[in-house]
mmCIF file of C-alpha atoms in Angstrom:
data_model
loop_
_atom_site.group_PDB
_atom_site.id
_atom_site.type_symbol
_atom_site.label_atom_id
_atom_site.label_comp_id
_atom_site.label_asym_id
_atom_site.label_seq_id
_atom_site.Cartn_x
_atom_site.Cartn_y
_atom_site.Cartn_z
ATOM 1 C CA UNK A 23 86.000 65.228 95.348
ATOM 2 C CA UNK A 24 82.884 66.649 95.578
ATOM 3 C CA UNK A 25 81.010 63.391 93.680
ATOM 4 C CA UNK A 26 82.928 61.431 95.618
ATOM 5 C CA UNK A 27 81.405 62.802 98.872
ATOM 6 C CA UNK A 28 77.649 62.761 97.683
ATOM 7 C CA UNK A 29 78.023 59.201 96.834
ATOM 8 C CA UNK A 30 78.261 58.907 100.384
ATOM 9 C CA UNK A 31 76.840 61.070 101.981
ATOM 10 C CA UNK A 32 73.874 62.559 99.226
ATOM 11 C CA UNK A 33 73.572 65.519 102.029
ATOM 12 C CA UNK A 34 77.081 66.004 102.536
ATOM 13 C CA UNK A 35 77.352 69.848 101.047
ATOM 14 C CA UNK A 36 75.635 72.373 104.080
ATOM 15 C CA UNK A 37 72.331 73.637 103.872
ATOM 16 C CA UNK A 38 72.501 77.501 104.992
ATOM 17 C CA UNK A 39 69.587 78.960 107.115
ATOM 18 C CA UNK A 40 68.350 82.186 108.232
ATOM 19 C CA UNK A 41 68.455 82.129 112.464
ATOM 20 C CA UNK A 42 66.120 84.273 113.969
ATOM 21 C CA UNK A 43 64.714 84.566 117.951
ATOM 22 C CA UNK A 44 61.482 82.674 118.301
ATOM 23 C CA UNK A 45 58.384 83.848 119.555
ATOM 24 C CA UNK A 46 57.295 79.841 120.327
ATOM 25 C CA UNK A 47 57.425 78.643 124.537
ATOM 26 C CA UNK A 48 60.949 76.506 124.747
ATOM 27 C CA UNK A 49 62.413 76.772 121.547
ATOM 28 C CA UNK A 50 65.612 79.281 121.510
ATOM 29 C CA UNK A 51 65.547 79.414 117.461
ATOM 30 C CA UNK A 52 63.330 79.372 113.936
ATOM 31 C CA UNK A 53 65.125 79.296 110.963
ATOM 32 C CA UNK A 54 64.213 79.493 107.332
ATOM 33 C CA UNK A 55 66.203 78.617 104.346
ATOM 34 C CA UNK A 56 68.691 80.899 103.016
ATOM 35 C CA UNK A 57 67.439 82.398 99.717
ATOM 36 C CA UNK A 58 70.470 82.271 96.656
ATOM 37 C CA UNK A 59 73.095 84.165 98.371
ATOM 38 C CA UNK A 60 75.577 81.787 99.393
ATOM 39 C CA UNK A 61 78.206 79.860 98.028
ATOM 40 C CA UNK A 62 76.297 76.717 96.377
ATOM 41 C CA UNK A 63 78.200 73.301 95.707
ATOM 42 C CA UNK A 64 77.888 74.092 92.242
ATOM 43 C CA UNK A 65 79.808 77.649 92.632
ATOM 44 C CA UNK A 66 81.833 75.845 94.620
ATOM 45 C CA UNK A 67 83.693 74.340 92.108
ATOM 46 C CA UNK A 68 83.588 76.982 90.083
ATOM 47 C CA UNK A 69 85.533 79.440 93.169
ATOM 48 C CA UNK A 70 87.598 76.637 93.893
ATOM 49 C CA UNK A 71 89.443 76.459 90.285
ATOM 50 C CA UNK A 72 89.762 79.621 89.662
ATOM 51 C CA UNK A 73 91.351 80.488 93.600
ATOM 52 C CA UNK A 74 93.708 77.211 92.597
ATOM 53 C CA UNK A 75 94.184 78.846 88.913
ATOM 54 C CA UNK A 76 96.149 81.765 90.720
ATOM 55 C CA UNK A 77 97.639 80.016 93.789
ATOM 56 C CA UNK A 78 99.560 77.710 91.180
ATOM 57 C CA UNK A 79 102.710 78.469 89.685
ATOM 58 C CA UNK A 80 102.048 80.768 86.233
ATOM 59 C CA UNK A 81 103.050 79.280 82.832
ATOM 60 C CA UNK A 82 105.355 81.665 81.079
ATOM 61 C CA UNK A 83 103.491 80.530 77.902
ATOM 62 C CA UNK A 84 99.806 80.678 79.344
ATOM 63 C CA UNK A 85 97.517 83.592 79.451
ATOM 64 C CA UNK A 86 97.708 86.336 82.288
ATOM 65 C CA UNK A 87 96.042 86.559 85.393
ATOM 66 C CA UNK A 88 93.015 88.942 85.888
ATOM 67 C CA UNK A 89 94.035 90.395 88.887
ATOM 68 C CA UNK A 90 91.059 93.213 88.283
ATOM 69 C CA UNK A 91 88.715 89.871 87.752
ATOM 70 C CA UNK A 92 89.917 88.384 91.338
ATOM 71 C CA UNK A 93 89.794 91.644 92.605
ATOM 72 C CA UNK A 94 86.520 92.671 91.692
ATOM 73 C CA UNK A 95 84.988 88.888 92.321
ATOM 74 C CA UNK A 96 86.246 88.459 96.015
ATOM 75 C CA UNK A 97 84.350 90.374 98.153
ATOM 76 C CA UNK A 98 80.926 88.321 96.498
ATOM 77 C CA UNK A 99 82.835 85.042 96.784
ATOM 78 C CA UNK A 100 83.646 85.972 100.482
ATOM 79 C CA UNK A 101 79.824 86.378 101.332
ATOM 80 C CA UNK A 102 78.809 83.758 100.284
ATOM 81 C CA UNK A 103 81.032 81.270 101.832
ATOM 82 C CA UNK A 104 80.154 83.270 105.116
ATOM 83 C CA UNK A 105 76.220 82.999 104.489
ATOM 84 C CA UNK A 106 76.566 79.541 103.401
ATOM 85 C CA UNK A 107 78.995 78.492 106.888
ATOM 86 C CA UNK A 108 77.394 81.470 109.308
ATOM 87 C CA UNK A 109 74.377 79.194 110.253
ATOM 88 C CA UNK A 110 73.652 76.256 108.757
ATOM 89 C CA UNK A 111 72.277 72.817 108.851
ATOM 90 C CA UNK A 112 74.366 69.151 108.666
ATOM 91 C CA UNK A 113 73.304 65.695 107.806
ATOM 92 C CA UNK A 114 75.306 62.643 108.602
ATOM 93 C CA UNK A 115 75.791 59.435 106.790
ATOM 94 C CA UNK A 116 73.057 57.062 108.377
ATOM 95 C CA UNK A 117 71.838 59.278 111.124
ATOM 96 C CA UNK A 118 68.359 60.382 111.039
ATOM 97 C CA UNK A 119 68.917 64.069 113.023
ATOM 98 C CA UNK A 120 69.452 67.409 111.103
ATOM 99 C CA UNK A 121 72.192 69.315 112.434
ATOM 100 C CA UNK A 122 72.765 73.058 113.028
ATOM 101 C CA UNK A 123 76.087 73.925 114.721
ATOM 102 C CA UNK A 124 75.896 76.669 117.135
ATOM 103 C CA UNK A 125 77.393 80.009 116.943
ATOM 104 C CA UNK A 126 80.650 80.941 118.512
#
């Protein structure tokens, strides 16, 4: 899915920023890029098989669940998909603008 996306869009996947007040006449907002603490398209994948691993029916044959491995990996998984969707930037398919949705 995630190919498929990039081959139209090559800037599809958010880019997460750090918001902060700026001390510049008429602009509301600087931002810098969000160091490695978010959930990155790569992870992404990654998250998204093993949260489809244990939402899918069990094979009576297969191995276990970790529970204490989906326990202890949550809370991580959880900020990052908030630091990567808290602020960020957007790019759409032939528009030349950058993006960044405002906060609620």
């Amino acid at each position: 899915m995630l190919k498929d996306m990039g081959r139209v869009n090559p800037d599809f996947y958010p880019k997460p920023i750090i918001q902060r007040p700026s001390q510049t006449a008429g602009v509301q907002m600087d931002w810098d890029d969000r160091p490695d603490d978010y959930l990155t398209k790569e992870n992404f994948v990654k998250v998204y098989e093993k949260c489809g691993a244990i939402l899918h029916s069990d094979n009576p044959f297969g191995s276990k669940v970790d529970y204490d491995y989906y326990q202890s990996s949550l809370p991580k998984w959880r900020m990052e998909v908030v630091n990567l969707l808290n602020a960020h930037t957007i790019k759409l398919v032939g528009d030349r603008n950058l993006y960044c949705p405002l906060p609620h």
